[in-house]
Amino acid sequence: MSVRNIGVVYRKEVTDLLRDRRTIVSMVVIPLLMFPVLAIGIGYLASEAMGTAQKEIPVVMISDGMDSPRLLAMLQTDDEFHFEPAQPDYVAQISDKKVRASVEVPRGFDAAQENGTPEKIYIDYFEGDVNSSLAANKLEKFFDKLRDKTVKRRLEAHQIPANILEPFTVEQKNVAPPEKVAGATLGGMVPYFVILLCFTGAMYPAMDLTAGEKERGTLETLLSSPVSRTDIVLGKFLTVFSASVTSALLAVASMGVSFTYGQKFFNVSDSGSETDMRSAAMPHLQIGLHAVLAVLLMALPLSMLFSAVLLAISLFAKSYREAQTYVTPLTFLIVVPAVVSMLPGTELTARTALIPILSTSLVSKELVSGIYHWGYIGMIFGASCVYAVAAIAVAIVLFNREEVLFRI
Amino acid sequence: MIEAQELSKVFSGTRKMPEIQAVRGVSFRCESGQIYGLLGTNGAGKTTTLRLLATILYPTSGTARVAGYDIVDDPEKVRARVGFLSTATALYRRLTAREMVEYFGRLNGLDGERLKQAVDGLFTALEMHDFAKRSCEDLSTGMKQKVSIARTLVHDPEVMIFDEPTLGLDVMTSRVIVNFIRQCRDRGKTVIFSTHVMSEVEKLCDRIGIIHNGRLLAEGALAELRGRYPGSDLEDIFVHVVGGDTV
């Protein structure tokens, strides 16, 4: 093994790859654009949709209530709603989204309120339609307020203080620091993307450097040089590994910028309750830089494993196309454990710590939440390194087998 | 010098393909300053023999000494002393002509000033400066062939192995190759090349080996072969050696 020769192969392969548009797309453009598009794009669309729905003055129908002019007057003077006269096909109109909701006022409502008979009001809405639900919520709030007023008035009439109905209040208080909340909610997402991009970043270069070389007839040229096959495979491996790490690094950087910029953008854009609505649609991601670096560090041996496995598999293929058929299904193998790790209840144990991908995903989730189980961290890093070295050894063995290099 | 001793190569079969005995006990000698022509039909075993000598493949049995090293024991030392050119040795299309030759210089242990001198010398000798900075994929066939030649020569190898070097080339480009092979001999290199073009063999070769079904059936200088077999034409001799017009 010669470090100089590995370096010569590495330098050439990197130069060659960087001149290829397909590599630039898979290694640079996709990781860079994925998050702005996902985070800002979807976040923006979601918050816009919510904002528009919130701003809308819903068209509401009132059925009956002709004998309750006081209630009708209150409803009609409320500028939160736009009332239309009741029509018998109001259900169909709600379904057709011509009307957002309707209020069924019981007969003699005003009178019942005066003499204290309990009554029931129905609000008709279309479940699943955001605009209809929002209108129904607004109507419910309106009636809640009205009920509170009525209760207050009745209590006053009997000279009873209003707070008799509220002997105490209850409120939930969050004690988890923001980064731990992020770990539990979004923490699983960061390692998931890091792992996925480590894989996709390595995919194209691995195929290009092996099956691609076979297809283009340059492999035999390379093999005619005095450099040992081990040096060649290590130079190629380092190239694929670099692409994988670069892809993950760019993705993390882009993710950081997208979320930071995205949150600022949504927080200053509007005021009042709408801001809360908008920033709720925009995921909060307050993960420390050290946690992200720790995740990247844990992903390194995994990235090595991916690079070596992809290299070995694509080396076996005769053509680029054949390599693609072998490699594409592997993406599922990567996605499944990463997704499983995000499911509630999947915990880091001595057994899961030995499962590649899943273990890295689980430990990264903990790291993002600020939990450092050093025993597991060491064990997972070590195990991943062992798997990676084994995969590199397999790639070297395959590269020395002429039936693999010259498969007919 | 090249000295093949009972070289054999068997490609193990698969479910779809039977076992292939590509080369069977081939022995011959090629001295420095000589051109050895390996003549045979398609599938005769020429390419496999040359790949074995260039240590791209390992022999199943037998061995060869190339430039003083054993192909089985010291394949890397052999490759450092061999320039191998075949139709299967393509160029890296995204590298420029100069980068391609420099890369192979580095792979052969050249660096710095030595590398620069070697590459400059070759680019001048082969008149390649005009397209030195162009990507290999943008070069014409003739230019590509020149880059390949420069690539095989950059480390000034003692032994040159050419596998059907003129296959698919036009007359002008073929002449460049033929002249180049001759120059290699004149500089004292050992040259072996395979072809099925009789006229090339007649023009160039000091010694000829006729290979068929993996076996070396006849070997010697053209004059010796003429004495041994009926007919004065190499084609007649070839047809006679490989088993007549039934082939």
GROMACS .gro file of N, CA, C and O in nm, chain A residues 118-207:
model
  360
  118PRO      N    1  -8.258   2.570   2.975
  118PRO     CA    2  -8.138   2.539   2.893
  118PRO      C    3  -8.177   2.504   2.748
  118PRO      O    4  -8.278   2.439   2.728
  119GLU      N    5  -8.097   2.548   2.655
  119GLU     CA    6  -8.124   2.522   2.513
  119GLU      C    7  -7.998   2.467   2.448
  119GLU      O    8  -7.887   2.479   2.502
  120LYS      N    9  -8.014   2.411   2.330
  120LYS     CA   10  -7.896   2.358   2.259
  120LYS      C   11  -7.887   2.417   2.120
  120LYS      O   12  -7.986   2.414   2.045
  121ILE      N   13  -7.771   2.473   2.087
  121ILE     CA   14  -7.749   2.530   1.954
  121ILE      C   15  -7.659   2.433   1.875
  121ILE      O   16  -7.562   2.382   1.931
  122TYR      N   17  -7.693   2.407   1.751
  122TYR     CA   18  -7.606   2.322   1.668
  122TYR      C   19  -7.529   2.407   1.568
  122TYR      O   20  -7.585   2.501   1.509
  123ILE      N   21  -7.400   2.376   1.552
  123ILE     CA   22  -7.320   2.440   1.446
  123ILE      C   23  -7.289   2.332   1.344
  123ILE      O   24  -7.228   2.230   1.377
  124ASP      N   25  -7.333   2.352   1.222
  124ASP     CA   26  -7.306   2.253   1.117
  124ASP      C   27  -7.179   2.293   1.041
  124ASP      O   28  -7.168   2.409   0.999
  125TYR      N   29  -7.089   2.201   1.026
  125TYR     CA   30  -6.966   2.229   0.950
  125TYR      C   31  -6.922   2.104   0.875
  125TYR      O   32  -6.976   1.996   0.896
  126PHE      N   33  -6.821   2.120   0.793
  126PHE     CA   34  -6.771   2.008   0.711
  126PHE      C   35  -6.635   1.967   0.766
  126PHE      O   36  -6.535   2.036   0.743
  127GLU      N   37  -6.629   1.854   0.834
  127GLU     CA   38  -6.502   1.809   0.895
  127GLU      C   39  -6.398   1.780   0.787
  127GLU      O   40  -6.429   1.717   0.687
  128GLY      N   41  -6.274   1.828   0.810
  128GLY     CA   42  -6.167   1.803   0.712
  128GLY      C   43  -6.143   1.925   0.624
  128GLY      O   44  -6.035   1.940   0.568
  129ASP      N   45  -6.244   2.013   0.617
  129ASP     CA   46  -6.224   2.137   0.542
  129ASP      C   47  -6.181   2.245   0.640
  129ASP      O   48  -6.253   2.278   0.735
  130VAL      N   49  -6.055   2.293   0.620
  130VAL     CA   50  -5.996   2.386   0.716
  130VAL      C   51  -6.083   2.511   0.731
  130VAL      O   52  -6.110   2.555   0.843
  131ASN      N   53  -6.128   2.567   0.621
  131ASN     CA   54  -6.207   2.690   0.626
  131ASN      C   55  -6.336   2.670   0.705
  131ASN      O   56  -6.375   2.754   0.784
  132SER      N   57  -6.402   2.554   0.682
  132SER     CA   58  -6.527   2.525   0.752
  132SER      C   59  -6.501   2.507   0.902
  132SER      O   60  -6.575   2.559   0.984
  133SER      N   61  -6.393   2.435   0.935
  133SER     CA   62  -6.360   2.414   1.077
  133SER      C   63  -6.330   2.546   1.146
  133SER      O   64  -6.373   2.568   1.259
  134LEU      N   65  -6.255   2.633   1.076
  134LEU     CA   66  -6.222   2.763   1.136
  134LEU      C   67  -6.349   2.844   1.161
  134LEU      O   68  -6.363   2.906   1.267
  135ALA      N   69  -6.442   2.840   1.067
  135ALA     CA   70  -6.568   2.912   1.083
  135ALA      C   71  -6.646   2.858   1.202
  135ALA      O   72  -6.697   2.934   1.285
  136ALA      N   73  -6.648   2.722   1.212
  136ALA     CA   74  -6.720   2.659   1.324
  136ALA      C   75  -6.656   2.700   1.457
  136ALA      O   76  -6.727   2.729   1.555
  137ASN      N   77  -6.520   2.703   1.458
  137ASN     CA   78  -6.450   2.743   1.582
  137ASN      C   79  -6.487   2.886   1.620
  137ASN      O   80  -6.509   2.916   1.738
  138LYS      N   81  -6.490   2.973   1.521
  138LYS     CA   82  -6.523   3.114   1.548
  138LYS      C   83  -6.664   3.125   1.606
  138LYS      O   84  -6.689   3.199   1.702
  139LEU      N   85  -6.756   3.047   1.546
  139LEU     CA   86  -6.894   3.050   1.594
  139LEU      C   87  -6.902   3.000   1.738
  139LEU      O   88  -6.971   3.058   1.821
  140GLU      N   89  -6.826   2.892   1.764
  140GLU     CA   90  -6.828   2.835   1.899
  140GLU      C   91  -6.777   2.938   2.000
  140GLU      O   92  -6.832   2.953   2.109
  141LYS      N   93  -6.669   3.009   1.960
  141LYS     CA   94  -6.613   3.112   2.048
  141LYS      C   95  -6.718   3.220   2.076
  141LYS      O   96  -6.733   3.268   2.188
  142PHE      N   97  -6.790   3.258   1.969
  142PHE     CA   98  -6.894   3.360   1.983
  142PHE      C   99  -6.997   3.317   2.087
  142PHE      O  100  -7.032   3.392   2.178
  143PHE      N  101  -7.040   3.191   2.075
  143PHE     CA  102  -7.144   3.144   2.168
  143PHE      C  103  -7.087   3.123   2.309
  143PHE      O  104  -7.159   3.142   2.407
  144ASP      N  105  -6.958   3.085   2.317
  144ASP     CA  106  -6.895   3.073   2.450
  144ASP      C  107  -6.900   3.208   2.522
  144ASP      O  108  -6.934   3.217   2.640
  145LYS      N  109  -6.865   3.313   2.446
  145LYS     CA  110  -6.865   3.447   2.505
  145LYS      C  111  -7.005   3.486   2.550
  145LYS      O  112  -7.026   3.539   2.660
  146LEU      N  113  -7.101   3.458   2.462
  146LEU     CA  114  -7.240   3.492   2.491
  146LEU      C  115  -7.287   3.419   2.618
  146LEU      O  116  -7.351   3.477   2.705
  147ARG      N  117  -7.250   3.291   2.628
  147ARG     CA  118  -7.290   3.211   2.744
  147ARG      C  119  -7.228   3.270   2.871
  147ARG      O  120  -7.294   3.285   2.973
  148ASP      N  121  -7.095   3.304   2.861
  148ASP     CA  122  -7.028   3.363   2.978
  148ASP      C  123  -7.100   3.490   3.023
  148ASP      O  124  -7.118   3.515   3.143
  149LYS      N  125  -7.138   3.572   2.924
  149LYS     CA  126  -7.207   3.698   2.956
  149LYS      C  127  -7.339   3.669   3.028
  149LYS      O  128  -7.372   3.732   3.129
  150THR      N  129  -7.413   3.571   2.973
  150THR     CA  130  -7.543   3.536   3.030
  150THR      C  131  -7.526   3.488   3.175
  150THR      O  132  -7.599   3.530   3.266
  151VAL      N  133  -7.426   3.399   3.195
  151VAL     CA  134  -7.401   3.345   3.330
  151VAL      C  135  -7.369   3.460   3.424
  151VAL      O  136  -7.423   3.470   3.536
  152LYS      N  137  -7.280   3.552   3.378
  152LYS     CA  138  -7.238   3.663   3.461
  152LYS      C  139  -7.360   3.748   3.502
  152LYS      O  140  -7.376   3.786   3.619
  153ARG      N  141  -7.445   3.771   3.401
  153ARG     CA  142  -7.562   3.854   3.427
  153ARG      C  143  -7.654   3.788   3.530
  153ARG      O  144  -7.701   3.851   3.624
  154ARG      N  145  -7.671   3.656   3.515
  154ARG     CA  146  -7.758   3.583   3.609
  154ARG      C  147  -7.701   3.584   3.750
  154ARG      O  148  -7.773   3.599   3.848
  155LEU      N  149  -7.566   3.565   3.758
  155LEU     CA  150  -7.503   3.565   3.891
  155LEU      C  151  -7.520   3.701   3.958
  155LEU      O  152  -7.551   3.711   4.078
  156GLU      N  153  -7.498   3.807   3.875
  156GLU     CA  154  -7.512   3.943   3.929
  156GLU      C  155  -7.654   3.966   3.981
  156GLU      O  156  -7.673   4.029   4.086
  157ALA      N  157  -7.752   3.912   3.908
  157ALA     CA  158  -7.892   3.928   3.948
  157ALA      C  159  -7.916   3.866   4.086
  157ALA      O  160  -7.997   3.914   4.165
  158HIS      N  161  -7.842   3.757   4.112
  158HIS     CA  162  -7.855   3.691   4.243
  158HIS      C  163  -7.750   3.740   4.340
  158HIS      O  164  -7.732   3.681   4.446
  159GLN      N  165  -7.675   3.842   4.300
  159GLN     CA  166  -7.568   3.902   4.383
  159GLN      C  167  -7.465   3.798   4.428
  159GLN      O  168  -7.429   3.790   4.544
  160ILE      N  169  -7.427   3.719   4.337
  160ILE     CA  170  -7.321   3.619   4.364
  160ILE      C  171  -7.198   3.661   4.284
  160ILE      O  172  -7.210   3.694   4.165
  161PRO      N  173  -7.075   3.662   4.347
  161PRO     CA  174  -6.955   3.702   4.271
  161PRO      C  175  -6.925   3.604   4.156
  161PRO      O  176  -6.947   3.483   4.169
  162ALA      N  177  -6.877   3.658   4.045
  162ALA     CA  178  -6.855   3.578   3.923
  162ALA      C  179  -6.752   3.468   3.943
  162ALA      O  180  -6.763   3.359   3.886
  163ASN      N  181  -6.651   3.494   4.031
  163ASN     CA  182  -6.543   3.394   4.044
  163ASN      C  183  -6.587   3.270   4.120
  163ASN      O  184  -6.506   3.179   4.139
  164ILE      N  185  -6.710   3.262   4.163
  164ILE     CA  186  -6.758   3.142   4.234
  164ILE      C  187  -6.752   3.020   4.141
  164ILE      O  188  -6.736   2.906   4.182
  165LEU      N  189  -6.763   3.049   4.011
  165LEU     CA  190  -6.759   2.938   3.915
  165LEU      C  191  -6.616   2.895   3.881
  165LEU      O  192  -6.596   2.799   3.810
  166GLU      N  193  -6.519   2.973   3.931
  166GLU     CA  194  -6.379   2.938   3.899
  166GLU      C  195  -6.295   2.938   4.026
  166GLU      O  196  -6.220   3.032   4.052
  167PRO      N  197  -6.311   2.834   4.109
  167PRO     CA  198  -6.236   2.832   4.236
  167PRO      C  199  -6.084   2.823   4.215
  167PRO      O  200  -6.007   2.868   4.297
  168PHE      N  201  -6.042   2.763   4.106
  168PHE     CA  202  -5.897   2.761   4.074
  168PHE      C  203  -5.880   2.745   3.923
  168PHE      O  204  -5.974   2.705   3.854
  169THR      N  205  -5.756   2.778   3.875
  169THR     CA  206  -5.729   2.760   3.732
  169THR      C  207  -5.617   2.657   3.714
  169THR      O  208  -5.539   2.633   3.807
  170VAL      N  209  -5.609   2.599   3.598
  170VAL     CA  210  -5.506   2.498   3.567
  170VAL      C  211  -5.432   2.542   3.440
  170VAL      O  212  -5.494   2.590   3.345
  171GLU      N  213  -5.300   2.526   3.442
  171GLU     CA  214  -5.224   2.556   3.320
  171GLU      C  215  -5.106   2.461   3.309
  171GLU      O  216  -5.040   2.429   3.408
  172GLN      N  217  -5.078   2.415   3.188
  172GLN     CA  218  -4.961   2.327   3.167
  172GLN      C  219  -4.838   2.413   3.148
  172GLN      O  220  -4.843   2.516   3.081
  173LYS      N  221  -4.725   2.369   3.210
  173LYS     CA  222  -4.601   2.446   3.198
  173LYS      C  223  -4.488   2.354   3.150
  173LYS      O  224  -4.466   2.249   3.210
  174ASN      N  225  -4.420   2.392   3.045
  174ASN     CA  226  -4.313   2.310   2.988
  174ASN      C  227  -4.182   2.334   3.064
  174ASN      O  228  -4.141   2.448   3.083
  175VAL      N  229  -4.118   2.226   3.111
  175VAL     CA  230  -3.991   2.244   3.181
  175VAL      C  231  -3.873   2.203   3.094
  175VAL      O  232  -3.758   2.225   3.129
  176ALA      N  233  -3.900   2.138   2.979
  176ALA     CA  234  -3.791   2.091   2.893
  176ALA      C  235  -3.726   2.210   2.823
  176ALA      O  236  -3.795   2.298   2.772
  177PRO      N  237  -3.590   2.214   2.824
  177PRO     CA  238  -3.523   2.321   2.751
  177PRO      C  239  -3.552   2.307   2.602
  177PRO      O  240  -3.577   2.196   2.553
  178PRO      N  241  -3.547   2.418   2.529
  178PRO     CA  242  -3.586   2.414   2.387
  178PRO      C  243  -3.515   2.307   2.306
  178PRO      O  244  -3.576   2.241   2.222
  179GLU      N  245  -3.380   2.284   2.333
  179GLU     CA  246  -3.309   2.187   2.249
  179GLU      C  247  -3.361   2.045   2.273
  179GLU      O  248  -3.357   1.961   2.185
  180LYS      N  249  -3.410   2.018   2.397
  180LYS     CA  250  -3.463   1.884   2.423
  180LYS      C  251  -3.597   1.866   2.354
  180LYS      O  252  -3.632   1.757   2.310
  181VAL      N  253  -3.672   1.974   2.347
  181VAL     CA  254  -3.800   1.966   2.275
  181VAL      C  255  -3.770   1.938   2.128
  181VAL      O  256  -3.831   1.851   2.066
  182ALA      N  257  -3.670   2.008   2.077
  182ALA     CA  258  -3.631   1.988   1.937
  182ALA      C  259  -3.590   1.844   1.916
  182ALA      O  260  -3.624   1.782   1.816
  183GLY      N  261  -3.514   1.788   2.014
  183GLY     CA  262  -3.466   1.650   2.003
  183GLY      C  263  -3.582   1.554   1.993
  183GLY      O  264  -3.581   1.460   1.914
  184ALA      N  265  -3.685   1.579   2.076
  184ALA     CA  266  -3.797   1.485   2.078
  184ALA      C  267  -3.884   1.501   1.953
  184ALA      O  268  -3.936   1.403   1.901
  185THR      N  269  -3.902   1.624   1.909
  185THR     CA  270  -3.992   1.644   1.796
  185THR      C  271  -3.921   1.636   1.662
  185THR      O  272  -3.956   1.557   1.577
  186LEU      N  273  -3.818   1.717   1.646
  186LEU     CA  274  -3.752   1.723   1.516
  186LEU      C  275  -3.616   1.656   1.516
  186LEU      O  276  -3.554   1.642   1.414
  187GLY      N  277  -3.572   1.617   1.637
  187GLY     CA  278  -3.438   1.560   1.650
  187GLY      C  279  -3.415   1.443   1.558
  187GLY      O  280  -3.308   1.427   1.500
  188GLY      N  281  -3.519   1.360   1.542
  188GLY     CA  282  -3.503   1.243   1.459
  188GLY      C  283  -3.481   1.278   1.313
  188GLY      O  284  -3.423   1.202   1.238
  189MET      N  285  -3.526   1.397   1.276
  189MET     CA  286  -3.520   1.436   1.136
  189MET      C  287  -3.378   1.467   1.089
  189MET      O  288  -3.341   1.431   0.978
  190VAL      N  289  -3.302   1.533   1.176
  190VAL     CA  290  -3.166   1.574   1.135
  190VAL      C  291  -3.080   1.452   1.103
  190VAL      O  292  -3.027   1.442   0.992
  191PRO      N  293  -3.068   1.356   1.197
  191PRO     CA  294  -2.988   1.238   1.163
  191PRO      C  295  -3.041   1.164   1.041
  191PRO      O  296  -2.965   1.113   0.961
  192TYR      N  297  -3.174   1.163   1.027
  192TYR     CA  298  -3.234   1.093   0.914
  192TYR      C  299  -3.182   1.151   0.782
  192TYR      O  300  -3.140   1.078   0.693
  193PHE      N  301  -3.184   1.284   0.774
  193PHE     CA  302  -3.136   1.347   0.651
  193PHE      C  303  -2.986   1.331   0.634
  193PHE      O  304  -2.937   1.311   0.523
  194VAL      N  305  -2.913   1.339   0.745
  194VAL     CA  306  -2.767   1.322   0.736
  194VAL      C  307  -2.736   1.182   0.682
  194VAL      O  308  -2.657   1.166   0.589
  195ILE      N  309  -2.804   1.081   0.735
  195ILE     CA  310  -2.779   0.942   0.691
  195ILE      C  311  -2.820   0.924   0.545
  195ILE      O  312  -2.745   0.870   0.465
  196LEU      N  313  -2.936   0.975   0.512
  196LEU     CA  314  -2.985   0.961   0.375
  196LEU      C  315  -2.890   1.028   0.275
  196LEU      O  316  -2.858   0.972   0.171
  197LEU      N  317  -2.841   1.147   0.311
  197LEU     CA  318  -2.754   1.218   0.217
  197LEU      C  319  -2.615   1.159   0.212
  197LEU      O  320  -2.549   1.166   0.110
  198CYS      N  321  -2.571   1.099   0.323
  198CYS     CA  322  -2.443   1.026   0.319
  198CYS      C  323  -2.452   0.917   0.213
  198CYS      O  324  -2.358   0.889   0.141
  199PHE      N  325  -2.569   0.856   0.205
  199PHE     CA  326  -2.590   0.747   0.110
  199PHE      C  327  -2.606   0.799  -0.033
  199PHE      O  328  -2.533   0.758  -0.123
  200THR      N  329  -2.698   0.893  -0.051
  200THR     CA  330  -2.722   0.941  -0.187
  200THR      C  331  -2.599   1.013  -0.243
  200THR      O  332  -2.574   1.007  -0.362
  201GLY      N  333  -2.525   1.079  -0.156
  201GLY     CA  334  -2.404   1.148  -0.201
  201GLY      C  335  -2.299   1.051  -0.251
  201GLY      O  336  -2.221   1.082  -0.340
  202ALA      N  337  -2.298   0.929  -0.193
  202ALA     CA  338  -2.198   0.829  -0.232
  202ALA      C  339  -2.243   0.748  -0.353
  202ALA      O  340  -2.161   0.692  -0.425
  203MET      N  341  -2.373   0.746  -0.374
  203MET     CA  342  -2.430   0.656  -0.475
  203MET      C  343  -2.375   0.680  -0.616
  203MET      O  344  -2.321   0.589  -0.677
  204TYR      N  345  -2.387   0.801  -0.663
  204TYR     CA  346  -2.347   0.827  -0.801
  204TYR      C  347  -2.197   0.809  -0.823
  204TYR      O  348  -2.156   0.739  -0.916
  205PRO      N  349  -2.112   0.872  -0.737
  205PRO     CA  350  -1.969   0.852  -0.760
  205PRO      C  351  -1.927   0.706  -0.754
  205PRO      O  352  -1.846   0.662  -0.835
  206ALA      N  353  -1.986   0.628  -0.663
  206ALA     CA  354  -1.948   0.486  -0.653
  206ALA      C  355  -1.975   0.414  -0.785
  206ALA      O  356  -1.893   0.335  -0.832
  207MET      N  357  -2.090   0.444  -0.846
  207MET     CA  358  -2.124   0.377  -0.971
  207MET      C  359  -2.035   0.427  -1.085
  207MET      O  360  -1.989   0.350  -1.168
   0.00000   0.00000   0.00000
